Short mmCIF file of C-alpha atoms in Angstrom, two decimals:
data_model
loop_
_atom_site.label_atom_id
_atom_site.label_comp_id
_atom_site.label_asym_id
_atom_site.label_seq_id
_atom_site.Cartn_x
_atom_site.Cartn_y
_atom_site.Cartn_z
CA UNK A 1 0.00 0.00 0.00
CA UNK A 2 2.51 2.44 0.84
CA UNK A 3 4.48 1.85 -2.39
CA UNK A 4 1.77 2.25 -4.54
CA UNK A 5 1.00 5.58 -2.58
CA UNK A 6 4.89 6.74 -3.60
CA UNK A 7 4.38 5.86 -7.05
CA UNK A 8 1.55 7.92 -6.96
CA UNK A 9 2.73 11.12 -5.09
CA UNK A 10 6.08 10.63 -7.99
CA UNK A 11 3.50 10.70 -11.04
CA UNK A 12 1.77 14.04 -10.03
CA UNK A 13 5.08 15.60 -8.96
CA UNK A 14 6.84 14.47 -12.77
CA UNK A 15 2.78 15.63 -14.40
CA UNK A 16 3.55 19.09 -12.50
CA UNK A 17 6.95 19.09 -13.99
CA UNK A 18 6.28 18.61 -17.69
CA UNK A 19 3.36 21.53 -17.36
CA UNK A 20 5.43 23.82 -15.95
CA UNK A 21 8.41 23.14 -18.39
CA UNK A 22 5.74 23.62 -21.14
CA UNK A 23 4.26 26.93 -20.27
CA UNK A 24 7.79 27.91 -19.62
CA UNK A 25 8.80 27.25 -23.14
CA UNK A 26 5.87 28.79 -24.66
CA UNK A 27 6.42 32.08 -22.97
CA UNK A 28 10.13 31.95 -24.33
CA UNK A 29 8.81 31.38 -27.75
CA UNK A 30 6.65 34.20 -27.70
CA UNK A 31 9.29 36.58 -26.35
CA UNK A 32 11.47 35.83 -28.90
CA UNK A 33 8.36 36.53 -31.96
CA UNK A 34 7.97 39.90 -30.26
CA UNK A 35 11.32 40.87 -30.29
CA UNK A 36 11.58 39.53 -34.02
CA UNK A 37 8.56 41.60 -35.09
CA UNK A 38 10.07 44.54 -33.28
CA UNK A 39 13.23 44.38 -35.35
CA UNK A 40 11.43 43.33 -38.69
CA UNK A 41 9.16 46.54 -38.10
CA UNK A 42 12.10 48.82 -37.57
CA UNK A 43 14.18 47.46 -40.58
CA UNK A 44 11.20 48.03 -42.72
CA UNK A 45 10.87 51.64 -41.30
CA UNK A 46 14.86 52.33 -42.23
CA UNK A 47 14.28 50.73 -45.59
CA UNK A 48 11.31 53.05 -46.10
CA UNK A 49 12.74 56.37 -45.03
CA UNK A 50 16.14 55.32 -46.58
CA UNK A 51 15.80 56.88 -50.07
CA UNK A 52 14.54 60.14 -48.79
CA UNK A 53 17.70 60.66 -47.12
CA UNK A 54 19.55 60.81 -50.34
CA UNK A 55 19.39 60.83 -54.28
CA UNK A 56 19.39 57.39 -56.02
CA UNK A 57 20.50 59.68 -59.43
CA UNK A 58 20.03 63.73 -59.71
CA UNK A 59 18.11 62.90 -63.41
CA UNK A 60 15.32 61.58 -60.32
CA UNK A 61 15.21 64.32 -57.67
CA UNK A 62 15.00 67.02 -60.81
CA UNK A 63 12.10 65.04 -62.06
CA UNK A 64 10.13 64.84 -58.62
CA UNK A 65 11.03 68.21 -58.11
CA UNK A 66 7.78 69.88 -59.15
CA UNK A 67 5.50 66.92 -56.85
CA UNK A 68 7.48 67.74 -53.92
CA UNK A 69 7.31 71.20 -54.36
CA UNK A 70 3.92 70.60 -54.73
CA UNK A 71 3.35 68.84 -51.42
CA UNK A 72 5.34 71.11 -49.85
CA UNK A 73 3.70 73.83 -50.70
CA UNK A 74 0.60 72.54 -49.41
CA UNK A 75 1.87 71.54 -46.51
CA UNK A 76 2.96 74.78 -45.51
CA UNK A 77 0.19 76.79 -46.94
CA UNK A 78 -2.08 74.85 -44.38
CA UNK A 79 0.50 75.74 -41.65
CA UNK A 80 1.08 78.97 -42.31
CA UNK A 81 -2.29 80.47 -43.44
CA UNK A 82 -2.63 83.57 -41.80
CA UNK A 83 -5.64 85.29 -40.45
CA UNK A 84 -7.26 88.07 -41.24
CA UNK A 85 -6.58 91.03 -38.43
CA UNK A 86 -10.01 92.86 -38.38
CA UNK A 87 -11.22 94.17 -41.79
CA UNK A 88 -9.13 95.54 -44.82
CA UNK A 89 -11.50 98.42 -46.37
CA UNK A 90 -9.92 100.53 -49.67
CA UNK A 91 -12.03 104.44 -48.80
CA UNK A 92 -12.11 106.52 -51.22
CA UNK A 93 -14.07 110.68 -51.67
CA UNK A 94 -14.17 112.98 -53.70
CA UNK A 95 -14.85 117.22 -52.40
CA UNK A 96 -15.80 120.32 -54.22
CA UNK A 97 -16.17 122.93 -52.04
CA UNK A 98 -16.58 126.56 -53.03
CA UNK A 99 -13.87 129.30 -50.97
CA UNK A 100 -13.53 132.87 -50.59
CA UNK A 101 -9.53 131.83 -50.60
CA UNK A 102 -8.02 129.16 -52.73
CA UNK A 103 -4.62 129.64 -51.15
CA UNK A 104 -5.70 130.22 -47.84
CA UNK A 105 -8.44 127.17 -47.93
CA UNK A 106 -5.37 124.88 -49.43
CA UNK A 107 -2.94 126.06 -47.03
CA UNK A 108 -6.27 125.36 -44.14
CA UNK A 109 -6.49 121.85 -45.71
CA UNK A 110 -2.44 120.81 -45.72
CA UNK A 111 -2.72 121.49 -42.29
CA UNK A 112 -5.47 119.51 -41.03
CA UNK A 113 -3.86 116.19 -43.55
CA UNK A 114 -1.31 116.59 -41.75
CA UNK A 115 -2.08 117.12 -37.89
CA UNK A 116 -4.39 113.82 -38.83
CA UNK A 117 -0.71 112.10 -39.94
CA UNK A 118 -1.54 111.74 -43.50
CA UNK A 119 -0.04 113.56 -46.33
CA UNK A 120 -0.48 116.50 -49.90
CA UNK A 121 0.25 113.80 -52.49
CA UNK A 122 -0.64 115.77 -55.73
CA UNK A 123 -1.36 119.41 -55.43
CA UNK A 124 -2.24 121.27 -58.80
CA UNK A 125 -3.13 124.98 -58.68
CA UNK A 126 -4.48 126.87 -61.60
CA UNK A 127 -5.02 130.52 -62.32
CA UNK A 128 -7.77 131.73 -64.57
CA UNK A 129 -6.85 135.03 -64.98
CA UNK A 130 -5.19 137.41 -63.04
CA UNK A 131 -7.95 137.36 -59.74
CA UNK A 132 -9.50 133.96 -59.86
CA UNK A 133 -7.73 130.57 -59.19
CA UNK A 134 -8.81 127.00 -58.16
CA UNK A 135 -6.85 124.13 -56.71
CA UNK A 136 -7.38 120.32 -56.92
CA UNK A 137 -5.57 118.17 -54.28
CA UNK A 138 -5.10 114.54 -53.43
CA UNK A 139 -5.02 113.77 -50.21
CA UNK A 140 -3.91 110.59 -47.88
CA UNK A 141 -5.23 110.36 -44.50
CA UNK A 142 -5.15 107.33 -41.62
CA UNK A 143 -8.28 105.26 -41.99
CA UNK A 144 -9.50 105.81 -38.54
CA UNK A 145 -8.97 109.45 -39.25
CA UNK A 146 -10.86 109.71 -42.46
CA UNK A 147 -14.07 110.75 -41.17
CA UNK A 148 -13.04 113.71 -39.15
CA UNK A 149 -10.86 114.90 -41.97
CA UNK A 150 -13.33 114.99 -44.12
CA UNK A 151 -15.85 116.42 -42.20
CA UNK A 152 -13.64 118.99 -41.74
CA UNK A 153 -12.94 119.62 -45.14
CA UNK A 154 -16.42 119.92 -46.19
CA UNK A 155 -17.06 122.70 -43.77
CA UNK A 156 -14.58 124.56 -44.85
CA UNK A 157 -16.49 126.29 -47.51
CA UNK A 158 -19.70 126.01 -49.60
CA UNK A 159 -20.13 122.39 -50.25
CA UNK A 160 -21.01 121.65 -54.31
CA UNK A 161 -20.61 117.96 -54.51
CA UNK A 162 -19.51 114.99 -52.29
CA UNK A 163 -19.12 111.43 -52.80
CA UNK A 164 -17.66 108.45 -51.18
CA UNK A 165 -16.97 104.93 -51.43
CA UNK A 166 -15.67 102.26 -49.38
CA UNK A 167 -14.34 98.48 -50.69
CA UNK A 168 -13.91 95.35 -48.56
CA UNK A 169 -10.62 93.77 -49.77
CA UNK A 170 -10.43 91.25 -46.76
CA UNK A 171 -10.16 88.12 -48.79
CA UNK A 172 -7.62 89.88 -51.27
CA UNK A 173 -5.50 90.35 -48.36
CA UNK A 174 -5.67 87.45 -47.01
CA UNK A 175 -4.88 85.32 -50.38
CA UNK A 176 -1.79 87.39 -51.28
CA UNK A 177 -0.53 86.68 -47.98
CA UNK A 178 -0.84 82.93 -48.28
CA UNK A 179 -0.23 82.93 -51.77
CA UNK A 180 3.43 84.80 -50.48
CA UNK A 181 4.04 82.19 -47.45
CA UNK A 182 3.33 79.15 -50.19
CA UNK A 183 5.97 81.08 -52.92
CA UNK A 184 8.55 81.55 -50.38
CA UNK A 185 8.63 78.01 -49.33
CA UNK A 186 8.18 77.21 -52.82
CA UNK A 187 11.32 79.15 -53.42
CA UNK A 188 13.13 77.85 -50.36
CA UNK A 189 12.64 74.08 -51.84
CA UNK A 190 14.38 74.88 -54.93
CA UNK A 191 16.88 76.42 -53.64
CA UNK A 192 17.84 72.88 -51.57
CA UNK A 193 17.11 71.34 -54.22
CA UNK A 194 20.32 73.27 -55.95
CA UNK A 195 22.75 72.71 -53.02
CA UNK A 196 22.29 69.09 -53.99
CA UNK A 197 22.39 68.87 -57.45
CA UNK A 198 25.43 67.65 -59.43
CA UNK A 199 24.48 67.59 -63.33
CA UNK A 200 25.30 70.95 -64.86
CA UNK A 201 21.24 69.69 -66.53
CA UNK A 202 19.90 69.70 -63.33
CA UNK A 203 21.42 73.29 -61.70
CA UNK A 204 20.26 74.46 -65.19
CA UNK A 205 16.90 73.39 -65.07
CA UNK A 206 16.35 74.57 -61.37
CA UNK A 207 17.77 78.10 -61.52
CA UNK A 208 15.20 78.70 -64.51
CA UNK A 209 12.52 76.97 -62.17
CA UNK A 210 13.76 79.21 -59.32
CA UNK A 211 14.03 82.70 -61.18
CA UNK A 212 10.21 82.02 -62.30
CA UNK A 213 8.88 81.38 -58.89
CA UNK A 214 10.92 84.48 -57.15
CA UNK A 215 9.60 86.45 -60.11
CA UNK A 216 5.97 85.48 -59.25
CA UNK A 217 6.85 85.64 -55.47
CA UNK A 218 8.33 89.42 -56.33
CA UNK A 219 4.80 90.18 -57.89
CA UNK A 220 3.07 89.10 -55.10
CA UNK A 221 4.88 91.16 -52.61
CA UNK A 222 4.14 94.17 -55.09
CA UNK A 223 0.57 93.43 -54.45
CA UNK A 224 0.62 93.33 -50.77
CA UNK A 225 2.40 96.48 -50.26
CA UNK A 226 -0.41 97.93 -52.81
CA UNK A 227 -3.18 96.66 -50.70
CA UNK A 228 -1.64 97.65 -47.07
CA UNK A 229 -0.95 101.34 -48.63
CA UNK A 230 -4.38 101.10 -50.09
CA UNK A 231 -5.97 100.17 -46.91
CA UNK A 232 -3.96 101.98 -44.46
CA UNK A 233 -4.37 105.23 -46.09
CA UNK A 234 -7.70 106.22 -47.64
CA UNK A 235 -8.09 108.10 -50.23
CA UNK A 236 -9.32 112.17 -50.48
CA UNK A 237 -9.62 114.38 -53.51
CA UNK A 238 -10.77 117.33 -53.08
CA UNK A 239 -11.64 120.35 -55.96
CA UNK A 240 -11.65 124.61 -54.33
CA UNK A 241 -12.66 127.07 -56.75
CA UNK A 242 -13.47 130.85 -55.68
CA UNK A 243 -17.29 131.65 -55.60
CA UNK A 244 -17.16 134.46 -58.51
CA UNK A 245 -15.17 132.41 -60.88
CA UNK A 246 -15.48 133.06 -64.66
CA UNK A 247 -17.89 130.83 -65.98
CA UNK A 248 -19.54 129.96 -62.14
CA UNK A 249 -22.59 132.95 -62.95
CA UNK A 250 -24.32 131.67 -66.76
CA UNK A 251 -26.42 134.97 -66.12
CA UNK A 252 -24.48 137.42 -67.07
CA UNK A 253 -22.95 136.03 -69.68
CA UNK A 254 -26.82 134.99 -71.23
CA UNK A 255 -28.11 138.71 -70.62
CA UNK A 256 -24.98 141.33 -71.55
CA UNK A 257 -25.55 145.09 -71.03
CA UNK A 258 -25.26 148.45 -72.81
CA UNK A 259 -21.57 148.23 -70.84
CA UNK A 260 -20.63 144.76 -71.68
CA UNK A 261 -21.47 145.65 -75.64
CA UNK A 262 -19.52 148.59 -75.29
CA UNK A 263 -16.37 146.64 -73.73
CA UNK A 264 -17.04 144.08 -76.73
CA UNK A 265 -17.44 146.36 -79.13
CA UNK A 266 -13.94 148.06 -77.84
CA UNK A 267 -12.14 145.00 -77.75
CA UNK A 268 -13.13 144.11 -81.07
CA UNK A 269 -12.14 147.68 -82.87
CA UNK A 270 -8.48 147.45 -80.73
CA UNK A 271 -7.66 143.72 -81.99
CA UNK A 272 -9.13 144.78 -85.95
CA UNK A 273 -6.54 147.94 -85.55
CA UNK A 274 -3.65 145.28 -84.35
CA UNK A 275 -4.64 142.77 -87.54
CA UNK A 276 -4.38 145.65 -89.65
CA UNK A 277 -1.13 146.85 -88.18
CA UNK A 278 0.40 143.14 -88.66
CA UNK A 279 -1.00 142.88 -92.32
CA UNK A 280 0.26 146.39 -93.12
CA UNK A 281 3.83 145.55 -91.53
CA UNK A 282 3.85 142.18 -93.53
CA UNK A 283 3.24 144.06 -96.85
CA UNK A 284 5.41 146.66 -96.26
CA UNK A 285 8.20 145.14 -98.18
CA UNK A 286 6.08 144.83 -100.98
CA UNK A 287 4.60 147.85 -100.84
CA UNK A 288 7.84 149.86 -100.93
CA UNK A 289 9.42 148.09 -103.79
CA UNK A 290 6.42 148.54 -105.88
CA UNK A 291 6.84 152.07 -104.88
CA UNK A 292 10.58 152.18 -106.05
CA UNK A 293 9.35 150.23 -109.49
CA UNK A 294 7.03 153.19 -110.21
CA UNK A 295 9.37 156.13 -109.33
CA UNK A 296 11.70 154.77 -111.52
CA UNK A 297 9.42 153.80 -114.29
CA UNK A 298 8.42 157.36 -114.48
CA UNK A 299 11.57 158.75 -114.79
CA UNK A 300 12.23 156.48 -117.81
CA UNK A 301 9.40 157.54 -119.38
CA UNK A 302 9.73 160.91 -118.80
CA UNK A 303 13.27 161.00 -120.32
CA UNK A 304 12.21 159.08 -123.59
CA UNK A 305 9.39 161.62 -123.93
CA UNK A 306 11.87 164.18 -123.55
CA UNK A 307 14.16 163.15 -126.43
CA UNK A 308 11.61 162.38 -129.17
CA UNK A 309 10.44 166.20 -130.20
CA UNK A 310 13.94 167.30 -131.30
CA UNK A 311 14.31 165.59 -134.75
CA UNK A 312 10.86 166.58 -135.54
CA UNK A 313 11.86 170.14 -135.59
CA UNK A 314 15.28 169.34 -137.32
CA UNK A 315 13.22 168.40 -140.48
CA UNK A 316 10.99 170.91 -140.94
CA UNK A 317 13.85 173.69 -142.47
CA UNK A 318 14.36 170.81 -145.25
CA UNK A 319 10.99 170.80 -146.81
CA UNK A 320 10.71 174.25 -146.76
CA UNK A 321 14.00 174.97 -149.08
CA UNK A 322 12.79 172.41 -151.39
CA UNK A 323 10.14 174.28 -152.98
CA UNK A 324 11.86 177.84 -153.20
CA UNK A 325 14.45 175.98 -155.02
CA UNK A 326 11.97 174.91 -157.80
#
């Protein structure tokens, strides 16, 4: 009994054995897959990201130059799009306002443009005779500004005309200035591209890629600073003319009096005299050597009449002796 109660106890103890020598391989095995996978995964990762590193040939990297421009551009369009700071507005008027002084009402309005901090950028005085003169300006004042100024300005005289305008150029702004942050990394790529290029093909081909896009990224720059002088400055013309200028009162000129004949009537004998007086001096040349053909013409003839009598008288003694002598 007791023996077969050892042999027992020995079976379960060798059973307990072989299980745990079992699980303990399998969890080996399984360590070791892991740790294969592991290093599979990574060696796939270095063989992936292998070729970016570097250029198989350059006659490649110039022909996937334009798709990874491409991608790059996008990529940092979407990281760099700006946003819009408020509201971009282009304002624009346009004054005529009637003055007792031009020059005094011009030099009133170069001072308010400028205690506003704008600026005079065309100034263009006229004088229609020697009393009457007008002025027409173009003036640049600070957006926030341009309502005061040009309330001031319109009381400054009679007011004849006014008009004003105001454009939203938000979304303008905003797509030159992503269109810029695109063309500059667009321009950046290229350039990287360059550094690594060997062919004398390929550095060929890229600086006439790369001289386009700064071209185009030039032009685009030229637009923004348009827009931001555009929108920071608005826009102010304004027109002064005295309020007795010729041609302002149609009246008088439809219903003349007995003086205003008179004047005309004046006028028009003094400029006949002076066209008479320039027509007489531009014949006078003329005139005067006709005169000098005539004097001497009659001279001439008065000489030739002068010698033809005296043979006439010569002849007459002849005839008479011829008869006596018969």
């Amino acid at each position: 009994m007791r023996s077969d109660k050892k042999s027992g106890r020995a079976f379960v103890r060798a059973r307990a054995a072989l299980v745990a020598g079992t699980l303990g391989l399998l969890l080996a095995v399984g360590g070791c897959g892991a740790s294969g996978d592991s290093s599979g995964s990574d060696a796939k990762a270095d063989v992936k990201s292998g070729p970016r590193e570097g250029f198989a040939d350059e006659g490649g990297a110039a022909a996937s130059a334009a798709p990874e421009e491409q991608a790059d551009g996008k990529a940092a369009g979407k990281k760099a799009a700006p946003k819009a700071e408020g509201t971009h507005v282009i304002r624009t008027a346009t004054l005529s306002v009637e003055v007792k002084s031009v020059p005094k009402a011009v030099a009133a309005a170069r001072g308010v443009v400028e205690s506003a901090g704008g600026l005079v950028a065309t100034e263009n005085t006229e004088r229609l005779d020697d009393t009457y003169e007008t002025s027409h300006l173009v003036l640049r004042v600070p957006q926030e500004r341009f309502q005061e100024v040009l309330r001031e300005l319109a009381g400054s005289g009679k007011l004849l005309s006014r008009t004003s305008n105001a454009k939203d150029v938000t979304d303008q702004v905003v797509d030159v200035e992503s269109r810029i942050s695109t063309q500059r990394a667009s321009v950046a790529r290229v350039r990287e591209l360059m550094d690594q290029a060997e062919k004398i093909s390929d550095v060929v081909a890229l600086e006439g890629e790369l001289s386009s896009r700064q071209s185009d990224l030039e032009s685009l720059l030229a637009q923004q600073a348009s827009l931001k002088d555009r929108t920071s400055l608005a826009t102010i013309t304004l027109d002064l003319t005295p309020p007795d200028a010729p041609g302002d009162d149609g009246a008088k000129d439809e219903d003349p009096g007995f003086l205003d004949a008179l004047g005309g009537g004046w006028d028009a004998f003094v400029t006949m005299l002076r066209w008479i007086a320039v027509a007489f001096g531009a014949a006078f040349p003329f005139l005067l050597t006709a005169a000098l053909a005539v004097v001497v013409w009659r001279v001439l003839r008065k000489r030739g009449a002068a010698r033809r009598p005296a043979p006439a008288v010569a002849a007459a003694p002849a005839g008479e002796e011829g008869p006596s002598a018969s």
